[in-house]
Short mmCIF file of C-alpha atoms in Angstrom, two decimals:
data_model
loop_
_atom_site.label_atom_id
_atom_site.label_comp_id
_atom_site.label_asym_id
_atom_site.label_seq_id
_atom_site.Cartn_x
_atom_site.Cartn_y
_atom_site.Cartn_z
CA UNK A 1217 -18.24 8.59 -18.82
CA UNK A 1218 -17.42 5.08 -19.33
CA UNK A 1219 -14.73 3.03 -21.00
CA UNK A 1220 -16.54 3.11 -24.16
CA UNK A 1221 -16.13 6.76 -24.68
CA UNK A 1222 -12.85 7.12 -25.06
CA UNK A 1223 -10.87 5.72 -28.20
CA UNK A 1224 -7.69 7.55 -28.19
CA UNK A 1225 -3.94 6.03 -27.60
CA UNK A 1226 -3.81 7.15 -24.01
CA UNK A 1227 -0.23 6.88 -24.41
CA UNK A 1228 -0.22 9.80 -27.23
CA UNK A 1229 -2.92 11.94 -25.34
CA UNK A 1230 -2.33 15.70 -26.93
CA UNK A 1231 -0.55 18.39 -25.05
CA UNK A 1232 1.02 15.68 -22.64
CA UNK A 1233 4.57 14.65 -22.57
CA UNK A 1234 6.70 13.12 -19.25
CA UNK A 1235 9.08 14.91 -17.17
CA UNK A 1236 12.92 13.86 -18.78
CA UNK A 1237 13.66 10.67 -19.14
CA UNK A 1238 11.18 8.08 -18.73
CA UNK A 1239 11.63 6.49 -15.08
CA UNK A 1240 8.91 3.31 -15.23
CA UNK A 1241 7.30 2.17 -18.55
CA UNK A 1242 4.35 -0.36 -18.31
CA UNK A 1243 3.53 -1.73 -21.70
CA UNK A 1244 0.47 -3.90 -22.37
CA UNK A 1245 -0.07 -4.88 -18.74
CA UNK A 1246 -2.71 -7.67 -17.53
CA UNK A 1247 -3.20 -9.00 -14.36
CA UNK A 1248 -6.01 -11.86 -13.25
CA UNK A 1249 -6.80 -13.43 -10.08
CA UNK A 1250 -7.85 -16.91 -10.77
CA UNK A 1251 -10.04 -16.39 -14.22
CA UNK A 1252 -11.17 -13.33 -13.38
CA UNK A 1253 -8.50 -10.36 -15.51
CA UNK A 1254 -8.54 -7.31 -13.69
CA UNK A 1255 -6.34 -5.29 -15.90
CA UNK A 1256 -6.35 -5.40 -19.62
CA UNK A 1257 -3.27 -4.50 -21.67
CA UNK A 1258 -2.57 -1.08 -19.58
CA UNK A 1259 0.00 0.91 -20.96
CA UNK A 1260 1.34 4.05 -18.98
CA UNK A 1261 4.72 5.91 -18.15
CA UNK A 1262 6.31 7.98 -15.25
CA UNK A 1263 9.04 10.70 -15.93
CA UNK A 1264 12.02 11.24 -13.91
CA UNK A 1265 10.95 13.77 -11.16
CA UNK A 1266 6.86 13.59 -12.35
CA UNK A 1267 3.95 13.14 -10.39
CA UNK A 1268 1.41 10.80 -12.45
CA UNK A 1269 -1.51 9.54 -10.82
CA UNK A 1270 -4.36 6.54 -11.25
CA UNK A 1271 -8.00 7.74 -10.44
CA UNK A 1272 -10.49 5.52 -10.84
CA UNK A 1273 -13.46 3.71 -9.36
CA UNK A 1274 -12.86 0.94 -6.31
CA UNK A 1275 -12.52 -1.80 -8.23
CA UNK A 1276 -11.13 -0.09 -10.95
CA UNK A 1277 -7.47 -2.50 -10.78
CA UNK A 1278 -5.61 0.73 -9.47
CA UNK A 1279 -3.67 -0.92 -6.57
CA UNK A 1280 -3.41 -4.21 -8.38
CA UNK A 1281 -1.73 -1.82 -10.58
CA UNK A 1282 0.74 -0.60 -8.27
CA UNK A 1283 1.40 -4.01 -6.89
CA UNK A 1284 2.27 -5.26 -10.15
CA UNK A 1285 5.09 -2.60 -10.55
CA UNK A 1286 5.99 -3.19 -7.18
CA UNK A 1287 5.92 -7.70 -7.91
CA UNK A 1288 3.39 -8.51 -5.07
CA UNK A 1289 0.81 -9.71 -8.02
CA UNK A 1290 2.50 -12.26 -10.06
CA UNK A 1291 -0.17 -13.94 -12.50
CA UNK A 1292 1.12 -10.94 -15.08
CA UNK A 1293 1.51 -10.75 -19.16
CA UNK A 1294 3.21 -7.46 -20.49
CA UNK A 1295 6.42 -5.65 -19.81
CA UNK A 1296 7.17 -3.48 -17.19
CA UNK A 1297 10.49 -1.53 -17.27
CA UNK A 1298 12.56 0.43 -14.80
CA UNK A 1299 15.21 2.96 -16.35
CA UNK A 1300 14.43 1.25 -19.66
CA UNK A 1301 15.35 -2.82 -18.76
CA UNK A 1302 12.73 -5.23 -17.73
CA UNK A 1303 11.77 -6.03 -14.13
CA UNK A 1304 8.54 -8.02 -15.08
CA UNK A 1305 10.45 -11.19 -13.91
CA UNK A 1306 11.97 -9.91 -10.91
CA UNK A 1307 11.12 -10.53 -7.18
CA UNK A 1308 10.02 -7.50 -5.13
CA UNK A 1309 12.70 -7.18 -2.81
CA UNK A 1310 15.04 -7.57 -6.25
CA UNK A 1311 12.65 -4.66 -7.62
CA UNK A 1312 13.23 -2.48 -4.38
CA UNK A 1313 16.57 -2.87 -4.79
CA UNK A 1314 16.37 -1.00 -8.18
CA UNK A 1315 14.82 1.51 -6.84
CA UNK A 1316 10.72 1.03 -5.96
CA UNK A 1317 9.55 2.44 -2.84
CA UNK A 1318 5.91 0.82 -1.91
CA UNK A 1319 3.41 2.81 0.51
CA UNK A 1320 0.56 0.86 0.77
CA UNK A 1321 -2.79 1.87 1.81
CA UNK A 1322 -2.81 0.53 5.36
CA UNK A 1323 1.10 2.42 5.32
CA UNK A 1324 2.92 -0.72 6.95
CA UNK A 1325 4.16 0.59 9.62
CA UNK A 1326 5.71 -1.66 12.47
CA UNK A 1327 3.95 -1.37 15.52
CA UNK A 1328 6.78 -2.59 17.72
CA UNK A 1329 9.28 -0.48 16.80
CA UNK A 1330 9.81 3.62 17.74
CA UNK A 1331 9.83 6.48 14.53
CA UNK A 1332 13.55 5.87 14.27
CA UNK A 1333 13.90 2.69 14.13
CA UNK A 1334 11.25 1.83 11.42
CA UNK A 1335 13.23 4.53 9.66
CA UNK A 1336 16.36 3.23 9.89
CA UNK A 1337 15.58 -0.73 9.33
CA UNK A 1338 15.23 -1.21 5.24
CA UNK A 1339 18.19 -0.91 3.55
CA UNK A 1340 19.68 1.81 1.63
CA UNK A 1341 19.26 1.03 -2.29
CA UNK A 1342 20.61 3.81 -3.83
CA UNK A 1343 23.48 6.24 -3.51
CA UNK A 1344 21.01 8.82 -2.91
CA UNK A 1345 19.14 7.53 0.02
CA UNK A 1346 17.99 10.73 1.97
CA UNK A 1347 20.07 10.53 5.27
CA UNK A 1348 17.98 10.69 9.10
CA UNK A 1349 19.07 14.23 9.22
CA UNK A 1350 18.03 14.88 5.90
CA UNK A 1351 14.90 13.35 6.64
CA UNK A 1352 14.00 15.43 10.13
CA UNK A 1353 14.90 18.25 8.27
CA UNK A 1354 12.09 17.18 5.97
CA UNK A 1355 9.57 15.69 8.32
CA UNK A 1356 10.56 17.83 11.51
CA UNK A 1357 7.15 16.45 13.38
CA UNK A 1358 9.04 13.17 13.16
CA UNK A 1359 12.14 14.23 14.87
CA UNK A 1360 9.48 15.21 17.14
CA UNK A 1361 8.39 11.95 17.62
CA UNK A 1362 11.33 9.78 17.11
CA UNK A 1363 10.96 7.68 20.32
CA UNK A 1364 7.26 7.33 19.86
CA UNK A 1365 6.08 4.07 18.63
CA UNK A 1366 5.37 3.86 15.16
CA UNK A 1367 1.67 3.05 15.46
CA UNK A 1368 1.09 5.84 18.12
CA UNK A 1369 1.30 8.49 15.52
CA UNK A 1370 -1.66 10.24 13.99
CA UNK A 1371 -3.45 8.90 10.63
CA UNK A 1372 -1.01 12.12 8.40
CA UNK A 1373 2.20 11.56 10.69
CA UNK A 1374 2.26 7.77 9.82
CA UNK A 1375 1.35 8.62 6.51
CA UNK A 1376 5.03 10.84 6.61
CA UNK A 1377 6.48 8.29 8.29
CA UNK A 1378 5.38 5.56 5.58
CA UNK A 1379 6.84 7.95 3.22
CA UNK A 1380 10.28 8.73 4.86
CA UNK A 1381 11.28 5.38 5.13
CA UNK A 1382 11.05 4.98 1.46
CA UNK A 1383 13.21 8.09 0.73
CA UNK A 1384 15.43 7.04 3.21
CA UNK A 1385 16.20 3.70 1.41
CA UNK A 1386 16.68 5.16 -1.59
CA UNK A 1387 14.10 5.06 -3.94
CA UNK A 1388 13.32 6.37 -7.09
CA UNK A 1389 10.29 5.93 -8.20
CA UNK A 1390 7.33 6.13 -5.45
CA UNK A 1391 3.90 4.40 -5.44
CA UNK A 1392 2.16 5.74 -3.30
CA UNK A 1393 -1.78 4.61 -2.60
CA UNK A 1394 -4.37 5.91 -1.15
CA UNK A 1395 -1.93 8.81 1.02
CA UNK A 1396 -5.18 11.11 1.29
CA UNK A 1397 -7.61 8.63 2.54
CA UNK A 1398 -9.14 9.43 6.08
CA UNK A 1399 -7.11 12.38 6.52
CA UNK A 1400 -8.48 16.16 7.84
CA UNK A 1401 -7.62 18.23 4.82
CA UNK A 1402 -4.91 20.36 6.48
CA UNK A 1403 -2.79 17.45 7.11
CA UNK A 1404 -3.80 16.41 3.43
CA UNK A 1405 -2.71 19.60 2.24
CA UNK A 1406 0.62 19.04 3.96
CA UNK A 1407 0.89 15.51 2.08
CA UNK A 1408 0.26 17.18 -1.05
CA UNK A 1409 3.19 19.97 0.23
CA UNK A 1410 5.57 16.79 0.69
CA UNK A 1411 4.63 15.11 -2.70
CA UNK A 1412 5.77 18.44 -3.94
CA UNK A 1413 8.68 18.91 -2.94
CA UNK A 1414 9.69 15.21 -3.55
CA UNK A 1415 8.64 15.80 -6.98
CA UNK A 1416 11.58 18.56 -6.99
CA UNK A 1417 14.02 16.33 -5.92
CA UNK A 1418 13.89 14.24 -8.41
CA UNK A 1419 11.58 11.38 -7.15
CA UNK A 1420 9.03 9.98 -9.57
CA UNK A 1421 5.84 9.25 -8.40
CA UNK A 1422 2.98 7.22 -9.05
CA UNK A 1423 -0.06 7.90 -7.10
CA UNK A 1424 -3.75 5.95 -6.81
CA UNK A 1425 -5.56 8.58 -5.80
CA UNK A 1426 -9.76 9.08 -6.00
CA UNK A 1427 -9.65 12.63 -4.48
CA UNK A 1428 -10.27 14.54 -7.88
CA UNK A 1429 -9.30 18.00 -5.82
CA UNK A 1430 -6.09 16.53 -4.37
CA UNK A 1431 -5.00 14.92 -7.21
CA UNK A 1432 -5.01 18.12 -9.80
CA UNK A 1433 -2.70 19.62 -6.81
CA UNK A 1434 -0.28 17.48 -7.35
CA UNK A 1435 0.10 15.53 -10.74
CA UNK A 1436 1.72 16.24 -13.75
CA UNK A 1437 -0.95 13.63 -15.81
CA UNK A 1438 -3.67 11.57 -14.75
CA UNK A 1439 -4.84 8.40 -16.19
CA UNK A 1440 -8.32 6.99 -15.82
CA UNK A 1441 -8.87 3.83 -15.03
CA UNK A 1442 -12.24 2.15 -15.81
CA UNK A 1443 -12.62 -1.66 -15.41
CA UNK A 1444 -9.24 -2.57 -15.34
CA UNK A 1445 -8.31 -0.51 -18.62
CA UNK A 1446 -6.66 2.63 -19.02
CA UNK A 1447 -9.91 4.63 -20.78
CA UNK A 1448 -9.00 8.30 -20.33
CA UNK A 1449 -5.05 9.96 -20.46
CA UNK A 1450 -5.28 13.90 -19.03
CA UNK A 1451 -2.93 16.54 -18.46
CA UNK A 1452 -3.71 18.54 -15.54
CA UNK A 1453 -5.18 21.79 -17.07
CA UNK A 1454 -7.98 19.99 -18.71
CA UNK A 1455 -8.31 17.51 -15.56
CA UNK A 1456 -8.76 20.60 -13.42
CA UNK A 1457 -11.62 21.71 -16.25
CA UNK A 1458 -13.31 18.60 -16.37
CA UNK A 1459 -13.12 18.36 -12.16
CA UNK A 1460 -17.30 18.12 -11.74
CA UNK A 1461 -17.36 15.95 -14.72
CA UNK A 1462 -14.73 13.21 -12.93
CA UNK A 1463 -16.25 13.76 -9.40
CA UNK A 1464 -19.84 12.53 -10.89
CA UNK A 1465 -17.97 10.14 -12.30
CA UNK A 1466 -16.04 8.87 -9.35
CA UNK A 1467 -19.52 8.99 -7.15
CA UNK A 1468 -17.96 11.57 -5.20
#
């Protein structure tokens, strides 16, 4: 497979369609560092309360992807819109505001401060910020844990942690990268159990994800990424029949 082989408007892929209203719209995206453009003219969408994920190669331009939507990469051309008005211009705190919740790879949480209080510290956003007792309810291991500091938690219950702080602020729309990486697969079954049932409450999500097999447990569409273009756009049936086919791919 390579970006060559596929032709097709990955935006008009048959047999896919979003999830009610469209949450984030990125429109003829590229990025660069320096000289160097690592994405070229991506277009993609997220539906309200849809799971769409980015699989790709490293170096494919999947977090510089996410980091665009979320206005930590700034040398940009293209729209990207947020309930249909465009944020392309707007800081990142001005962007979480709206309604972006960022969970990077290395999950940022603060090492000097307990379970509760990195939960509590960002700001609510929205009127439907999840409340701390919504949230234990949710994540009961981290009503466990409250007290613990944040960085004394295992690899999956900072990875929920990383996650709850998000909900609690507010957001709408998730990026989430990376959440399986390094993780036993029970507790990556459990992530994939708590994308879910985000996913039911209404949260769009937008996941980089190279685990082929967690991925199709989880998304609603998949785009592939292949040197910094969108090459590939799959619903999840034919994603799950083409799984060997993407793991060769992937060097997995």
């Amino acid at each position: 497979m390579s970006a060559t082989e596929s032709t097709a408007d990955p935006s008009s892929a048959a047999g896919v369609a979003t999830s009610g209203r469209r949450v984030l719209e990125i429109e003829s995206l590229s990025a660069r560092y320096g000289e160097a453009r690592v994405l070229h003219d991506v277009s993609l969408d997220v539906g309200n309360g849809e799971v769409v994920t980015l699989v790709g190669r490293n170096g494919a331009g999947k977090t510089t992807l996410l980091r665009s939507v979320m206005g930590l990469h700034h040398h940009l051309h293209g729209q990207i819109r947020l309930d249909g008005a465009d944020i392309v211009k707007l800081p990142a705190h001005a962007r979480a505001r709206r309604g972006i919740g960022w969970v990077p790879d290395n999950r940022g949480i603060y090492a000097s401060l307990s379970v509760e209080e990195n939960l509590v510290l960002p700001p609510k956003v929205h009127e439907d910020a999840w409340s701390l007792d919504r949230i234990y309810d949710f994540f009961p291991v981290l009503k466990e844990r409250r007290a613990f500091p944040g960085t004394k938690l295992s690899g999956g219950e900072q990875q929920m942690l990383a996650i709850a702080r998000v909900l609690r602020s507010g957001s709408r729309l998730l990026l989430l990268d990376e959440p399986s990486e390094g993780l036993a697969p029970v507790i990556v079954a459990r992530i994939g159990e708590i994308i879910r049932e985000i996913k039911a409450h209404g949260v769009a999500v937008l996941l980089v994800e190279q685990n082929v097999k967690f991925a199709a447990t989880v998304a609603d569409r998949h785009y592939l990424l292949a040197q910094g273009k969108v090459v590939e756009h799959l619903g999840n049936d034919e994603f799950r029949r083409r799984e060997r086919e993407l793991l060769t791919y992937l060097g997995m």
